[in-house]
Backbone as a printed PyTorch tensor [residue, N CA C, xyz], in Angstrom:
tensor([[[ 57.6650,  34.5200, -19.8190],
         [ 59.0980,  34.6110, -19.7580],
         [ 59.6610,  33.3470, -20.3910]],

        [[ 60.8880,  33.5070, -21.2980],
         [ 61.4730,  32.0400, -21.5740],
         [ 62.5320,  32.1260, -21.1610]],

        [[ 63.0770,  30.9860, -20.6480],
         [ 64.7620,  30.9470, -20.1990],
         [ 64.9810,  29.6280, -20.8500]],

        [[ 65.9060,  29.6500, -21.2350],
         [ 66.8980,  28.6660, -22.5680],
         [ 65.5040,  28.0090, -23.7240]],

        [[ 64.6680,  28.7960, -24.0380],
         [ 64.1000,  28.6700, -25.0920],
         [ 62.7700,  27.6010, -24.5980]],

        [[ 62.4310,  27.8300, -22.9550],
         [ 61.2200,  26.9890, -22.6450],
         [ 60.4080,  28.2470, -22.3920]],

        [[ 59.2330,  28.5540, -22.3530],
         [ 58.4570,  29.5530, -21.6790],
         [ 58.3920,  29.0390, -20.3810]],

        [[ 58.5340,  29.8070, -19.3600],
         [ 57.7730,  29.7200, -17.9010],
         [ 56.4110,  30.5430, -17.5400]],

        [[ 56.0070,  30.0010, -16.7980],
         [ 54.5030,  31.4550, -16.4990],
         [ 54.5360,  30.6170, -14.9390]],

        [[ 53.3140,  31.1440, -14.6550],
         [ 52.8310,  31.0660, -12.9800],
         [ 51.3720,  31.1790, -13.2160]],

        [[ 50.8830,  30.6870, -11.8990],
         [ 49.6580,  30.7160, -11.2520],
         [ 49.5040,  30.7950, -10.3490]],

        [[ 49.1220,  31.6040,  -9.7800],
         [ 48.6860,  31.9730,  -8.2590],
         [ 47.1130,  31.7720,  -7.5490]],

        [[ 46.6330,  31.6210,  -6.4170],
         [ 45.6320,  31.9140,  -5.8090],
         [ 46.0980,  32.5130,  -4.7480]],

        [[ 44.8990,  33.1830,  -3.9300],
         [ 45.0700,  34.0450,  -2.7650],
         [ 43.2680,  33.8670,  -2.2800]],

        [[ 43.7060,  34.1120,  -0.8840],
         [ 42.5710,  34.1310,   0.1040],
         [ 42.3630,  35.9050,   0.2110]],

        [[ 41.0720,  36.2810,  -0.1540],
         [ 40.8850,  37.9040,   0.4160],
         [ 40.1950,  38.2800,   1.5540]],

        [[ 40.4500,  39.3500,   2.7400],
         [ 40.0130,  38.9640,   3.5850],
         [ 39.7700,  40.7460,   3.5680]],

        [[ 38.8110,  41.2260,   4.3580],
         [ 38.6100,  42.7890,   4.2620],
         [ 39.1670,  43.5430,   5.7100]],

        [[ 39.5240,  44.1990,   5.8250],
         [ 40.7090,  44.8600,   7.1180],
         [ 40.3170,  46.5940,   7.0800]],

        [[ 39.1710,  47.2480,   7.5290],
         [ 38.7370,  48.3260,   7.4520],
         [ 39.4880,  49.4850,   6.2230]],

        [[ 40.8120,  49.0610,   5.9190],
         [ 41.0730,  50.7070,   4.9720],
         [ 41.6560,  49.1930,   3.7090]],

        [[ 41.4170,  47.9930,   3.9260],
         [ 42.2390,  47.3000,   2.7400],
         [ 41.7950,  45.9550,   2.3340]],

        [[ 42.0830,  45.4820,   1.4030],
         [ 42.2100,  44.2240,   1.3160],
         [ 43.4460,  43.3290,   1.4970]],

        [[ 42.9380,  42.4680,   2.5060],
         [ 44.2730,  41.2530,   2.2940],
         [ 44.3140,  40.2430,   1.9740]],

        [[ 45.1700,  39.8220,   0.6960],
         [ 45.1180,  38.6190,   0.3140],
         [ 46.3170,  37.5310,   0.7390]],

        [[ 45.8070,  36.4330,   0.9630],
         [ 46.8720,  35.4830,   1.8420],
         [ 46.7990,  34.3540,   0.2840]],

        [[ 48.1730,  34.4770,  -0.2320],
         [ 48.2330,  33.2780,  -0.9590],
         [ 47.8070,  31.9410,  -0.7300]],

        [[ 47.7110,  31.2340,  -1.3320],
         [ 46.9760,  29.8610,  -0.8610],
         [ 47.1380,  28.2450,  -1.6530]],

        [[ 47.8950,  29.1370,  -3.1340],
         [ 48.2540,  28.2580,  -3.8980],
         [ 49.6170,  28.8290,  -4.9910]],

        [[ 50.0690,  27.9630,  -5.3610],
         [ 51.0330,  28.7070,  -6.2690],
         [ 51.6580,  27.6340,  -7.1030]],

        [[ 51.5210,  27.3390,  -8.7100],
         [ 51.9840,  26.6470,  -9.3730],
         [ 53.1980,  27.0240, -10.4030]],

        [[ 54.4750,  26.5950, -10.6930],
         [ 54.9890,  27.0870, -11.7400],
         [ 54.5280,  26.2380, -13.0460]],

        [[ 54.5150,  26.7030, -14.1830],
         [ 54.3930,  25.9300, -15.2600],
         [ 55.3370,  26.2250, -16.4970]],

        [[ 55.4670,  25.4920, -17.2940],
         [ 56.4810,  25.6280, -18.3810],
         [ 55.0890,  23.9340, -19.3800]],

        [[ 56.0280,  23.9880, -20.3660],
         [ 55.1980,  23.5110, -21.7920],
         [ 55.8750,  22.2060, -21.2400]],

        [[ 56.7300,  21.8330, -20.1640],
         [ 57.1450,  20.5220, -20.1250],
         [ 56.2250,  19.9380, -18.8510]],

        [[ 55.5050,  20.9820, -18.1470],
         [ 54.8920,  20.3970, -16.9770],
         [ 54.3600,  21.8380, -16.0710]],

        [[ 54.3150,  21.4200, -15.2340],
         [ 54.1060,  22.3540, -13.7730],
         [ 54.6530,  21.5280, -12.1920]],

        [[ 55.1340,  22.9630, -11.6680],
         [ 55.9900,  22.1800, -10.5120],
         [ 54.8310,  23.2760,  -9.3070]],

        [[ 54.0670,  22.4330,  -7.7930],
         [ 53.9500,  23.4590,  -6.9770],
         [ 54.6540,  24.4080,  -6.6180]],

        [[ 54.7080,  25.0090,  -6.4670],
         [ 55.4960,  25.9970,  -5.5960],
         [ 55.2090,  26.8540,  -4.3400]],

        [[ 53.3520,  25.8390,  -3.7860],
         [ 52.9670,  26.8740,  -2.8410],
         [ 53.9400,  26.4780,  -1.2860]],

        [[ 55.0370,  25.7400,  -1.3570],
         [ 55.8550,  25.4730,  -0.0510],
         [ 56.3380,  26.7570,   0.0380]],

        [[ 57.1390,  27.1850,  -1.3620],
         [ 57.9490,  28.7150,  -0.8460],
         [ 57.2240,  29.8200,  -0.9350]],

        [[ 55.9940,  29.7440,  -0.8750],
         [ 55.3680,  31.2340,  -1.1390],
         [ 55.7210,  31.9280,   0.5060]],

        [[ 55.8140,  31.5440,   1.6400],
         [ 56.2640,  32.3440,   2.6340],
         [ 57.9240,  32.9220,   2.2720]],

        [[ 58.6270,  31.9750,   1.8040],
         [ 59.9690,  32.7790,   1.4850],
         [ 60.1120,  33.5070,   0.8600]],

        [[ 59.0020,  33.9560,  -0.4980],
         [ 58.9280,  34.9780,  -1.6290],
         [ 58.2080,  35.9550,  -0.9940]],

        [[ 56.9080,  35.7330,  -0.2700],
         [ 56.4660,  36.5370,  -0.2320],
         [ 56.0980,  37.0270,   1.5910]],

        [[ 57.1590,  36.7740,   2.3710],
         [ 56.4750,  36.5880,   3.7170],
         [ 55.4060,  36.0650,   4.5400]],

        [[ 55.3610,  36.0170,   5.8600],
         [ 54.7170,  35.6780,   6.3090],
         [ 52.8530,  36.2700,   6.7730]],

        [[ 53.5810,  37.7630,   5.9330],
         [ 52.1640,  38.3110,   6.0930],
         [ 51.3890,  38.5780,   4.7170]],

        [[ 50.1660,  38.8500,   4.9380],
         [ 49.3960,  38.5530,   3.4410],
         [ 49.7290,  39.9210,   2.8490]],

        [[ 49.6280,  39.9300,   1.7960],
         [ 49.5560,  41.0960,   0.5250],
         [ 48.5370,  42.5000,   0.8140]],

        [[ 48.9490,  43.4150,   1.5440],
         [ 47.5270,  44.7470,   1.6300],
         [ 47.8910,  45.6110,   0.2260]],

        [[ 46.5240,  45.2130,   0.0760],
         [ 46.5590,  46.4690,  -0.7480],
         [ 45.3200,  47.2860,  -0.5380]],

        [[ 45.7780,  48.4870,  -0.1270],
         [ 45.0040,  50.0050,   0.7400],
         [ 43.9270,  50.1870,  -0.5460]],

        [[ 42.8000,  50.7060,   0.1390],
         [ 41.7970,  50.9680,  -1.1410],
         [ 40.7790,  51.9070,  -0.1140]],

        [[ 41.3450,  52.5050,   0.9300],
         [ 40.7790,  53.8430,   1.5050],
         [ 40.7490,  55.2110,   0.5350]],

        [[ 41.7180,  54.9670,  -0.1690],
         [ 41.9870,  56.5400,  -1.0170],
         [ 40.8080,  56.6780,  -2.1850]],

        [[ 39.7290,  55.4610,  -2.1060],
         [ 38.9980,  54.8280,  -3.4150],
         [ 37.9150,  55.1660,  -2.8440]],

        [[ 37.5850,  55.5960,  -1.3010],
         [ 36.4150,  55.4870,  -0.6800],
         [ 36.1090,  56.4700,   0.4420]],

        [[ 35.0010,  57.1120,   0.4060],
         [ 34.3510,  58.0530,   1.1990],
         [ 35.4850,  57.5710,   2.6220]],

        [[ 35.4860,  59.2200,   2.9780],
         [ 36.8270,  59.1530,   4.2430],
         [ 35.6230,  58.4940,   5.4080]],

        [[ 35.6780,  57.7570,   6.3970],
         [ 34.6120,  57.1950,   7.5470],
         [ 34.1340,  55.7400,   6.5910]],

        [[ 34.4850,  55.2570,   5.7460],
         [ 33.8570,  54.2330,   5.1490],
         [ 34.8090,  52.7700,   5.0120]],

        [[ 34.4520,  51.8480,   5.7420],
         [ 35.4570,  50.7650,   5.9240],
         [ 35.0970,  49.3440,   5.2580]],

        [[ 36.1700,  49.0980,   5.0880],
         [ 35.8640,  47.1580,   4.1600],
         [ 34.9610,  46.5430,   5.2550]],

        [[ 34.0660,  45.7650,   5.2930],
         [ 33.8750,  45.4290,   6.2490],
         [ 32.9480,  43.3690,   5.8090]],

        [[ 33.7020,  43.1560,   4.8080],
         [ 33.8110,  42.4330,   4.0720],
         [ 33.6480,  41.8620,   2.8260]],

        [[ 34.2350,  40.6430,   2.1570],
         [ 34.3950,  40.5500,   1.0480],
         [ 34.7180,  38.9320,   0.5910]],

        [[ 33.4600,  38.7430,  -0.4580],
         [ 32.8580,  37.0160,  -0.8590],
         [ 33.3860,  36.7830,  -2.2980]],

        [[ 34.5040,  36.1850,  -2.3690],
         [ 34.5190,  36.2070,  -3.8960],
         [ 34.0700,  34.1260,  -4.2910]],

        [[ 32.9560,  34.6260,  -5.5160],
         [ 32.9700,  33.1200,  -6.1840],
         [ 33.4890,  33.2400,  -7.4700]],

        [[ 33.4430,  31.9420,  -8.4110],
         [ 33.5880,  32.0450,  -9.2730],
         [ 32.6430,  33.4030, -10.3170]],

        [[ 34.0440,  34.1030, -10.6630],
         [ 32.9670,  34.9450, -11.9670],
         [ 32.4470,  36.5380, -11.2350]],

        [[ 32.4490,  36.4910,  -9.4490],
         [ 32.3380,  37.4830,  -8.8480],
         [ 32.9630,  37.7320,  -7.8420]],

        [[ 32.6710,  39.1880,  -7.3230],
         [ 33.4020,  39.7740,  -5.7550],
         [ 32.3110,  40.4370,  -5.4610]],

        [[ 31.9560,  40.2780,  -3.9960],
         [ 31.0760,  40.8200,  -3.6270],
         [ 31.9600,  41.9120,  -2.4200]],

        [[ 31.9140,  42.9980,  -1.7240],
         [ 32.4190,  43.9530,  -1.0520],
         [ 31.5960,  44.6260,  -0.7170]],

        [[ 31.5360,  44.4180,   1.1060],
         [ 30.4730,  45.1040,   1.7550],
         [ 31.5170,  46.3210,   2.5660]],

        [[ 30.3290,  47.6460,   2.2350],
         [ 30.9220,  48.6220,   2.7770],
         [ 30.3530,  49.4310,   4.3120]],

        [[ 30.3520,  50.1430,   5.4470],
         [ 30.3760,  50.0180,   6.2800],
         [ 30.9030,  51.6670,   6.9530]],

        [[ 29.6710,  52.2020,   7.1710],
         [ 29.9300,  53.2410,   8.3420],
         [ 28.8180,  54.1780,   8.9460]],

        [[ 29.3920,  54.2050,   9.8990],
         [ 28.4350,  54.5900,  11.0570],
         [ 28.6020,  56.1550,  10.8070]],

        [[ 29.3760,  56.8130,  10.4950],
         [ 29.3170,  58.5430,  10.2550],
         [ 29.4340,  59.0040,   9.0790]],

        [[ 29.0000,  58.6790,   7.9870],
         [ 29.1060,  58.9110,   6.6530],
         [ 27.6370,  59.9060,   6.0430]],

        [[ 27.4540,  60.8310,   6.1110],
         [ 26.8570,  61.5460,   5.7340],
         [ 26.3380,  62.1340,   4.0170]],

        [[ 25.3370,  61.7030,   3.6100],
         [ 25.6610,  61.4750,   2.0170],
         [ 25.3160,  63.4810,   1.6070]],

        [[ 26.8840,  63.8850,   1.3290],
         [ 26.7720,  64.9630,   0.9740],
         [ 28.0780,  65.0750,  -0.3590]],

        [[ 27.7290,  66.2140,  -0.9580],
         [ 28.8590,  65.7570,  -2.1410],
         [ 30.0470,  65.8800,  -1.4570]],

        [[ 30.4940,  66.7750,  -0.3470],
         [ 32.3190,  67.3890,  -0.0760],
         [ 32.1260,  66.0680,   0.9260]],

        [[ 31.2330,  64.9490,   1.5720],
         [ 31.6950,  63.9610,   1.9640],
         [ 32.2980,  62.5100,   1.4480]],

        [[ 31.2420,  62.8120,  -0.2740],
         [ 31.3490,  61.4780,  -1.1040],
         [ 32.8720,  62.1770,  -1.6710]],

        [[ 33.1960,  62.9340,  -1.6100],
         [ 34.6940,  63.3060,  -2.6200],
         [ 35.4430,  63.7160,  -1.9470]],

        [[ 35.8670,  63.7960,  -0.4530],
         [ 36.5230,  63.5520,   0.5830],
         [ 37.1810,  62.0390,   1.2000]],

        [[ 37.9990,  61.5110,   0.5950],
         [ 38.5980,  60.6090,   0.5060],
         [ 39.5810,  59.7650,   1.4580]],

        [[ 39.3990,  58.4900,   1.9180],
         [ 40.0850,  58.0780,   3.5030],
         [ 41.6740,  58.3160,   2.7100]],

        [[ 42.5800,  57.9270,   3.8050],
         [ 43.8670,  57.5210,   3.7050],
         [ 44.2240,  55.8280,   4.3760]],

        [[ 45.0570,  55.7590,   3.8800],
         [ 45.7570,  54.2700,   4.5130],
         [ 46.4380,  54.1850,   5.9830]],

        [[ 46.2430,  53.2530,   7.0310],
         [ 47.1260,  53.6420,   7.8010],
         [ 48.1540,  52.8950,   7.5660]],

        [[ 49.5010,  53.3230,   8.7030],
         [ 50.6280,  52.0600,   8.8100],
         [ 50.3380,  51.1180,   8.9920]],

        [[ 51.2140,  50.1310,   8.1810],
         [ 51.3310,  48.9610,   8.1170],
         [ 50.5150,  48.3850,   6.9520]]])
């Protein structure tokens, strides 16, 4: 983005944490930058973005009975362990698909 002829951009980090139908990521860092510098900005990330972390649902991606049940990211990878006790490996179970709950 440029405003009065500087570019701005961003940088973000986030913490991911696995929550049976999702991932949540809790920001953790947040820089603005422009070609004249970079300013933090991780003080207001609760005012932009609340106090609760970022879900994003990824049940609809995965055998219905099958839960996050955690998740290692390093540099360069993500590791995501999956998790269930009634999952039956049949095809109308692998293409039978969870839903998200509230919240």
């Amino acid at each position: 983005m440029s405003v009065f002829g500087l570019d701005i951009g961003y940088q973000a980090t986030a913490t991911p944490t696995a929550a049976a139908d999702s991932l949540l990521f809790t920001p953790s860092n947040a820089t603005i930058t422009t070609g004249a510098g970079s300013l933090d900005a991780t003080a207001i990330l609760p005012l932009v973005l609340g106090q609760q972390p970022v879900r994003v649902c990824v049940a609809g991606y995965l055998p219905e009975g099958v839960n996050l049940a955690g998740v290692d990211v390093t540099p360069g990878r993500a590791r995501i362990t999956l998790e269930s006790s009634t999952l039956t490996l049949t095809a109308q179970s692998l293409t039978t698909l969870g839903t998200c709950s509230a919240g």
